[in-house]
Amino acid sequence: MNIIITGASSGIGFEAVLELTLRNENHVVALARSHDKLKKLYEIAKGLNPDCNIYPARFDIVHDDYETGLLPFIKEKIGHVDILINNAGVLINKPFMETSTIDFAEMLQTNILGHVKMIRQLVPIMPKGSHIVNIGSMGGFQGSIKFPGLAGYSASKAALHALTECLAIELSEEKIHVNCLAIGSAQTEMLEKAFPNYESPIAAFEMGKYIADFALTGHKFFNGKVLPVAVTTP
Ligand SMILES: NC(=O)c1ccc[n+]([C@@H]2O[C@H](COP(=O)([O-])OP(=O)(O)OC[C@H]3O[C@@H](n4cnc5c(N)ncnc54)[C@H](OP(=O)(O)O)[C@@H]3O)[C@@H](O)[C@H]2O)c1
């Protein structure tokens, strides 16, 4: 499978890449902004599986140029895309009244608009039977328990959830399935920002493995679904 994953430099995305690159049939383009962390990811992936096919690239899903920067790289390395995992995300934890418009804009740009841009660029090189997996959050899941400080983040994730349902309809002719995993918690830097001192029962590598497995097989069973992935609150 030819796979693109964003937010690959840390947390869940980092671990999902390590899981996916264990199999030589997978060709994985791993995107994030931090060059050093991507270098570390490459070294660990090659350490675990020296024959793995991993193509790390520094790319900002909000500010960098898709047509001249990312697309030529993808076409050269893997040609087409079978699986896109939109995992990159940011969280700014502030009371609503202290959250500036710039804070809101940053979360909306990364958590929804960056994924919109990525999907628009990649759909033309995704064959029938491809899978887009958006990484959402229980924070944006309708009816879930909400927490102070996370209004902007939760609203941005709710937008991603709605986008998932809409795209599954719009891309049905192309036979591209679109799903969203609304994650509860996994132990990462982002979780520490959202819930300082809280310890998740789910390690980052466990969630990364779950996402990798779902990306490979979930489209056979689901389309247009926003699936809660949570055993605790948060
Ligand atoms: N951990 C949880 O409990 C939890 C719960 C619910 C949902 N989630 C979701 O799961 C996903 C992964 O989160 P995580 O917990 O693993 O957080 P994390 O460790 O903070 O990772 C976030 C990743 O996103 C990347 N990123 C941020 N802005 C980017 C941009 N503009 N362009 C490209 N990459 C960008 C970061 O890399 P660079 O800084 O190197 O670019 C990093 O690799 C996020 O979408 C998050 O909202 C996590």
Short mmCIF file of C-alpha atoms and ligand atoms in Angstrom, two decimals:
data_model
loop_
_atom_site.label_atom_id
_atom_site.label_comp_id
_atom_site.label_asym_id
_atom_site.label_seq_id
_atom_site.Cartn_x
_atom_site.Cartn_y
_atom_site.Cartn_z
CA MET A 1 0.00 0.00 0.00
CA ASN A 2 1.12 3.56 -0.73
CA ILE A 3 0.42 5.60 2.39
CA ILE A 4 0.72 9.26 3.36
CA ILE A 5 0.54 10.28 6.98
CA THR A 6 0.74 13.80 8.38
CA GLY A 7 1.88 14.66 11.89
CA ALA A 8 4.47 11.89 11.71
CA SER A 9 7.13 13.55 13.85
CA SER A 10 5.66 12.74 17.27
CA GLY A 11 2.98 10.98 19.28
CA ILE A 12 0.41 8.84 17.55
CA GLY A 13 1.56 9.61 14.00
CA PHE A 14 5.17 8.70 14.80
CA GLU A 15 4.06 5.34 16.22
CA ALA A 16 1.65 4.65 13.34
CA VAL A 17 4.53 5.07 10.88
CA LEU A 18 6.66 2.59 12.83
CA GLU A 19 3.80 0.07 12.69
CA LEU A 20 3.16 0.59 8.97
CA THR A 21 6.84 0.36 7.99
CA LEU A 22 7.20 -3.06 9.62
CA ARG A 23 5.66 -4.49 6.42
CA ASN A 24 7.75 -4.19 3.27
CA GLU A 25 4.68 -3.99 1.05
CA ASN A 26 3.88 -0.57 2.54
CA HIS A 27 5.48 2.58 1.11
CA VAL A 28 5.05 5.34 3.65
CA VAL A 29 5.45 9.09 3.08
CA ALA A 30 5.81 10.62 6.56
CA LEU A 31 5.14 14.37 6.80
CA ALA A 32 5.68 16.97 9.53
CA ARG A 33 7.49 20.28 10.05
CA SER A 34 10.33 19.11 12.36
CA HIS A 35 13.27 17.90 10.35
CA ASP A 36 15.17 16.50 13.36
CA LYS A 37 12.23 14.47 14.64
CA LEU A 38 11.59 13.05 11.16
CA LYS A 39 15.28 12.07 10.97
CA LYS A 40 14.88 10.24 14.28
CA LEU A 41 11.74 8.51 12.94
CA TYR A 42 13.64 7.39 9.84
CA GLU A 43 16.50 5.98 11.92
CA ILE A 44 14.17 4.07 14.27
CA ALA A 45 12.07 2.70 11.38
CA LYS A 46 15.22 1.51 9.57
CA GLY A 47 16.48 0.03 12.87
CA LEU A 48 13.28 -1.99 13.29
CA ASN A 49 13.09 -3.01 9.62
CA PRO A 50 16.18 -2.23 7.52
CA ASP A 51 14.27 -2.98 4.29
CA CYS A 52 11.34 -0.70 5.07
CA ASN A 53 10.09 1.85 2.55
CA ILE A 54 9.86 5.16 4.37
CA TYR A 55 10.02 8.61 2.76
CA PRO A 56 10.08 11.36 5.40
CA ALA A 57 9.58 14.92 4.19
CA ARG A 58 9.42 18.25 5.94
CA PHE A 59 6.05 19.73 5.01
CA ASP A 60 3.76 22.23 6.72
CA ILE A 61 0.18 21.31 5.77
CA VAL A 62 -0.97 24.90 6.32
CA HIS A 63 1.76 27.09 4.82
CA ASP A 64 3.81 25.06 2.34
CA ASP A 65 3.11 24.72 -1.35
CA TYR A 66 1.40 21.53 -2.43
CA GLU A 67 1.74 21.85 -6.19
CA THR A 68 5.43 22.67 -6.39
CA GLY A 69 6.58 21.07 -3.11
CA LEU A 70 4.59 18.02 -2.07
CA LEU A 71 3.02 16.60 -5.22
CA PRO A 72 6.25 16.19 -7.23
CA PHE A 73 7.82 14.43 -4.19
CA ILE A 74 4.86 12.04 -3.85
CA LYS A 75 4.76 11.28 -7.57
CA GLU A 76 8.49 10.58 -7.61
CA LYS A 77 8.51 8.37 -4.49
CA ILE A 78 5.24 6.43 -4.66
CA GLY A 79 3.25 7.56 -7.73
CA HIS A 80 -0.27 7.15 -6.40
CA VAL A 81 -1.82 7.11 -2.91
CA ASP A 82 -3.94 4.26 -1.48
CA ILE A 83 -4.26 5.59 2.07
CA LEU A 84 -4.16 9.14 3.42
CA ILE A 85 -4.06 9.55 7.20
CA ASN A 86 -4.79 13.17 8.18
CA ASN A 87 -3.28 13.03 11.66
CA ALA A 88 -1.50 16.40 12.09
CA GLY A 89 -3.10 18.57 14.73
CA VAL A 90 -2.55 21.38 17.22
CA LEU A 91 -4.21 22.15 20.53
CA ILE A 92 -4.15 25.45 22.42
CA ASN A 93 -5.57 25.04 25.91
CA LYS A 94 -7.02 28.37 27.07
CA PRO A 95 -10.33 29.55 28.53
CA PHE A 96 -12.63 30.70 25.71
CA MET A 97 -12.46 34.38 26.79
CA GLU A 98 -8.65 34.28 26.65
CA THR A 99 -8.43 32.46 23.34
CA SER A 100 -7.48 35.02 20.71
CA THR A 101 -8.73 35.03 17.15
CA ILE A 102 -5.19 34.07 16.13
CA ASP A 103 -5.35 31.04 18.47
CA PHE A 104 -8.66 30.00 16.90
CA ALA A 105 -7.27 30.56 13.40
CA GLU A 106 -4.21 28.39 14.14
CA MET A 107 -6.36 25.48 15.32
CA LEU A 108 -8.85 25.82 12.45
CA GLN A 109 -6.06 26.09 9.88
CA THR A 110 -4.20 23.00 11.08
CA ASN A 111 -7.08 20.83 12.25
CA ILE A 112 -9.41 21.38 9.32
CA LEU A 113 -8.12 23.63 6.48
CA GLY A 114 -4.75 21.87 6.15
CA HIS A 115 -6.57 18.55 5.76
CA VAL A 116 -8.96 20.10 3.23
CA LYS A 117 -5.98 21.25 1.13
CA MET A 118 -4.28 17.85 1.40
CA ILE A 119 -7.42 15.94 0.38
CA ARG A 120 -8.07 18.25 -2.60
CA GLN A 121 -4.53 17.71 -3.89
CA LEU A 122 -4.42 13.96 -3.39
CA VAL A 123 -7.86 12.78 -4.53
CA PRO A 124 -6.80 12.96 -8.22
CA ILE A 125 -3.99 10.45 -7.52
CA MET A 126 -6.08 8.12 -5.31
CA PRO A 127 -7.42 5.06 -7.19
CA LYS A 128 -10.77 3.36 -6.58
CA GLY A 129 -10.76 1.53 -3.25
CA SER A 130 -8.57 4.12 -1.49
CA HIS A 131 -9.11 5.19 2.12
CA ILE A 132 -8.93 8.61 3.77
CA VAL A 133 -8.69 8.45 7.57
CA ASN A 134 -9.17 11.69 9.49
CA ILE A 135 -8.01 11.79 13.09
CA GLY A 136 -10.72 13.50 15.11
CA SER A 137 -11.33 13.77 18.81
CA MET A 138 -13.92 12.89 21.42
CA GLY A 139 -13.75 16.62 22.23
CA GLY A 140 -15.54 17.30 18.95
CA PHE A 141 -17.89 14.31 19.13
CA GLN A 142 -21.55 15.28 19.44
CA GLY A 143 -22.89 14.75 22.96
CA SER A 144 -19.52 13.90 24.53
CA ILE A 145 -18.52 15.40 27.88
CA LYS A 146 -16.78 18.73 27.21
CA PHE A 147 -13.88 20.32 29.11
CA PRO A 148 -13.00 23.99 29.76
CA GLY A 149 -10.10 25.36 27.75
CA LEU A 150 -10.79 23.22 24.70
CA ALA A 151 -13.52 25.17 22.86
CA GLY A 152 -11.38 26.10 19.84
CA TYR A 153 -9.81 22.66 19.58
CA SER A 154 -13.12 20.81 19.98
CA ALA A 155 -14.86 23.06 17.43
CA SER A 156 -12.08 22.45 14.90
CA LYS A 157 -12.38 18.69 15.38
CA ALA A 158 -16.18 18.83 15.07
CA ALA A 159 -15.65 20.48 11.67
CA LEU A 160 -13.36 17.61 10.65
CA HIS A 161 -16.01 15.11 11.72
CA ALA A 162 -18.65 16.83 9.56
CA LEU A 163 -16.23 17.05 6.64
CA THR A 164 -15.74 13.26 6.87
CA GLU A 165 -19.46 12.57 6.51
CA CYS A 166 -19.81 15.02 3.61
CA LEU A 167 -16.76 13.75 1.71
CA ALA A 168 -17.87 10.13 1.92
CA ILE A 169 -20.88 11.17 -0.17
CA GLU A 170 -18.99 13.44 -2.55
CA LEU A 171 -16.24 10.90 -3.22
CA SER A 172 -18.56 7.91 -3.59
CA GLU A 173 -18.30 8.04 -7.41
CA GLU A 174 -14.51 7.84 -7.11
CA LYS A 175 -15.04 4.89 -4.72
CA ILE A 176 -12.82 6.54 -2.12
CA HIS A 177 -13.96 5.74 1.42
CA VAL A 178 -13.61 8.41 4.11
CA ASN A 179 -13.73 7.73 7.85
CA CYS A 180 -12.79 9.54 11.04
CA LEU A 181 -11.49 8.16 14.32
CA ALA A 182 -12.62 10.35 17.22
CA ILE A 183 -9.89 9.56 19.68
CA GLY A 184 -10.46 9.76 23.43
CA SER A 185 -6.95 9.82 24.83
CA ALA A 186 -3.47 8.45 24.20
CA GLN A 187 -0.35 9.42 26.11
CA THR A 188 1.34 12.11 23.96
CA GLU A 189 2.65 15.69 24.24
CA MET A 190 -0.74 16.95 23.08
CA LEU A 191 -2.59 15.06 25.81
CA GLU A 192 -0.26 16.63 28.38
CA LYS A 193 -1.25 20.08 27.07
CA ALA A 194 -4.97 19.25 27.20
CA PHE A 195 -4.99 17.44 30.55
CA PRO A 196 -1.82 18.14 32.56
CA ASN A 197 -1.08 15.37 35.11
CA TYR A 198 -3.68 13.02 33.58
CA GLU A 199 -2.32 9.63 32.57
CA SER A 200 -4.06 7.84 29.72
CA PRO A 201 -4.44 4.06 29.90
CA ILE A 202 -3.55 4.03 26.18
CA ALA A 203 0.09 4.44 25.18
CA ALA A 204 0.92 6.35 21.97
CA PHE A 205 2.23 3.18 20.32
CA GLU A 206 -1.03 1.34 21.07
CA MET A 207 -3.12 4.07 19.44
CA GLY A 208 -0.64 4.31 16.56
CA LYS A 209 -1.01 0.59 15.91
CA TYR A 210 -4.80 0.81 16.07
CA ILE A 211 -4.82 3.67 13.53
CA ALA A 212 -2.41 1.82 11.23
CA ASP A 213 -4.61 -1.31 11.29
CA PHE A 214 -7.79 0.72 10.76
CA ALA A 215 -6.25 2.62 7.84
CA LEU A 216 -5.37 -0.69 6.14
CA THR A 217 -8.69 -2.47 6.70
CA GLY A 218 -11.40 -0.10 8.04
CA HIS A 219 -12.66 1.01 4.61
CA LYS A 220 -13.90 -2.54 3.95
CA PHE A 221 -16.36 -2.17 6.83
CA PHE A 222 -17.00 1.58 7.21
CA ASN A 223 -17.61 4.65 5.06
CA GLY A 224 -18.53 8.15 6.19
CA LYS A 225 -18.33 7.11 9.83
CA VAL A 226 -17.04 9.07 12.81
CA LEU A 227 -16.06 6.34 15.23
CA PRO A 228 -15.40 7.04 18.91
CA VAL A 229 -12.17 5.34 20.04
CA ALA A 230 -12.24 5.77 23.80
CA VAL A 231 -12.39 3.63 26.92
CA THR A 232 -12.20 6.50 29.39
CA THR A 233 -13.21 10.19 29.72
CA PRO A 234 -11.02 11.95 28.69
N1 LIG B 1 -3.25 12.24 22.18
C1 LIG B 1 -4.55 12.28 22.40
O1 LIG B 1 -5.03 11.93 23.49
C2 LIG B 1 -5.48 12.72 21.31
C3 LIG B 1 -6.85 12.75 21.60
C4 LIG B 1 -7.73 13.12 20.61
C5 LIG B 1 -7.25 13.43 19.35
N2 LIG B 1 -5.90 13.41 19.10
C6 LIG B 1 -5.45 13.77 17.75
O2 LIG B 1 -4.46 12.87 17.31
C7 LIG B 1 -3.58 13.52 16.39
C8 LIG B 1 -2.14 13.29 16.82
O3 LIG B 1 -1.95 13.93 18.07
P1 LIG B 1 -0.81 13.55 19.12
O4 LIG B 1 -1.46 13.37 20.43
O5 LIG B 1 0.06 12.49 18.58
O6 LIG B 1 -0.08 14.98 19.18
P2 LIG B 1 1.41 15.47 18.96
O7 LIG B 1 2.37 14.52 19.57
O8 LIG B 1 1.41 16.90 19.40
O9 LIG B 1 1.59 15.40 17.37
C9 LIG B 1 1.03 16.35 16.52
C10 LIG B 1 1.71 16.19 15.17
O10 LIG B 1 1.15 17.14 14.24
C11 LIG B 1 2.22 17.75 13.54
N3 LIG B 1 1.81 19.06 13.03
C12 LIG B 1 1.24 20.09 13.72
N4 LIG B 1 1.02 21.12 12.91
C13 LIG B 1 1.44 20.75 11.67
C14 LIG B 1 1.48 21.40 10.40
N5 LIG B 1 1.04 22.66 10.22
N6 LIG B 1 1.98 20.71 9.33
C15 LIG B 1 2.42 19.46 9.48
N7 LIG B 1 2.42 18.79 10.66
C16 LIG B 1 1.94 19.44 11.74
C17 LIG B 1 3.36 17.82 14.55
O11 LIG B 1 4.61 17.85 13.93
P3 LIG B 1 5.54 19.13 13.71
O12 LIG B 1 5.39 20.02 14.90
O13 LIG B 1 6.90 18.52 13.53
O14 LIG B 1 5.01 19.73 12.45
C18 LIG B 1 3.20 16.45 15.23
O15 LIG B 1 3.87 15.46 14.48
C19 LIG B 1 -3.99 15.00 16.39
O16 LIG B 1 -4.82 15.27 15.28
C20 LIG B 1 -4.78 15.13 17.67
O17 LIG B 1 -5.70 16.19 17.63
C21 LIG B 1 -5.02 13.07 20.05
#
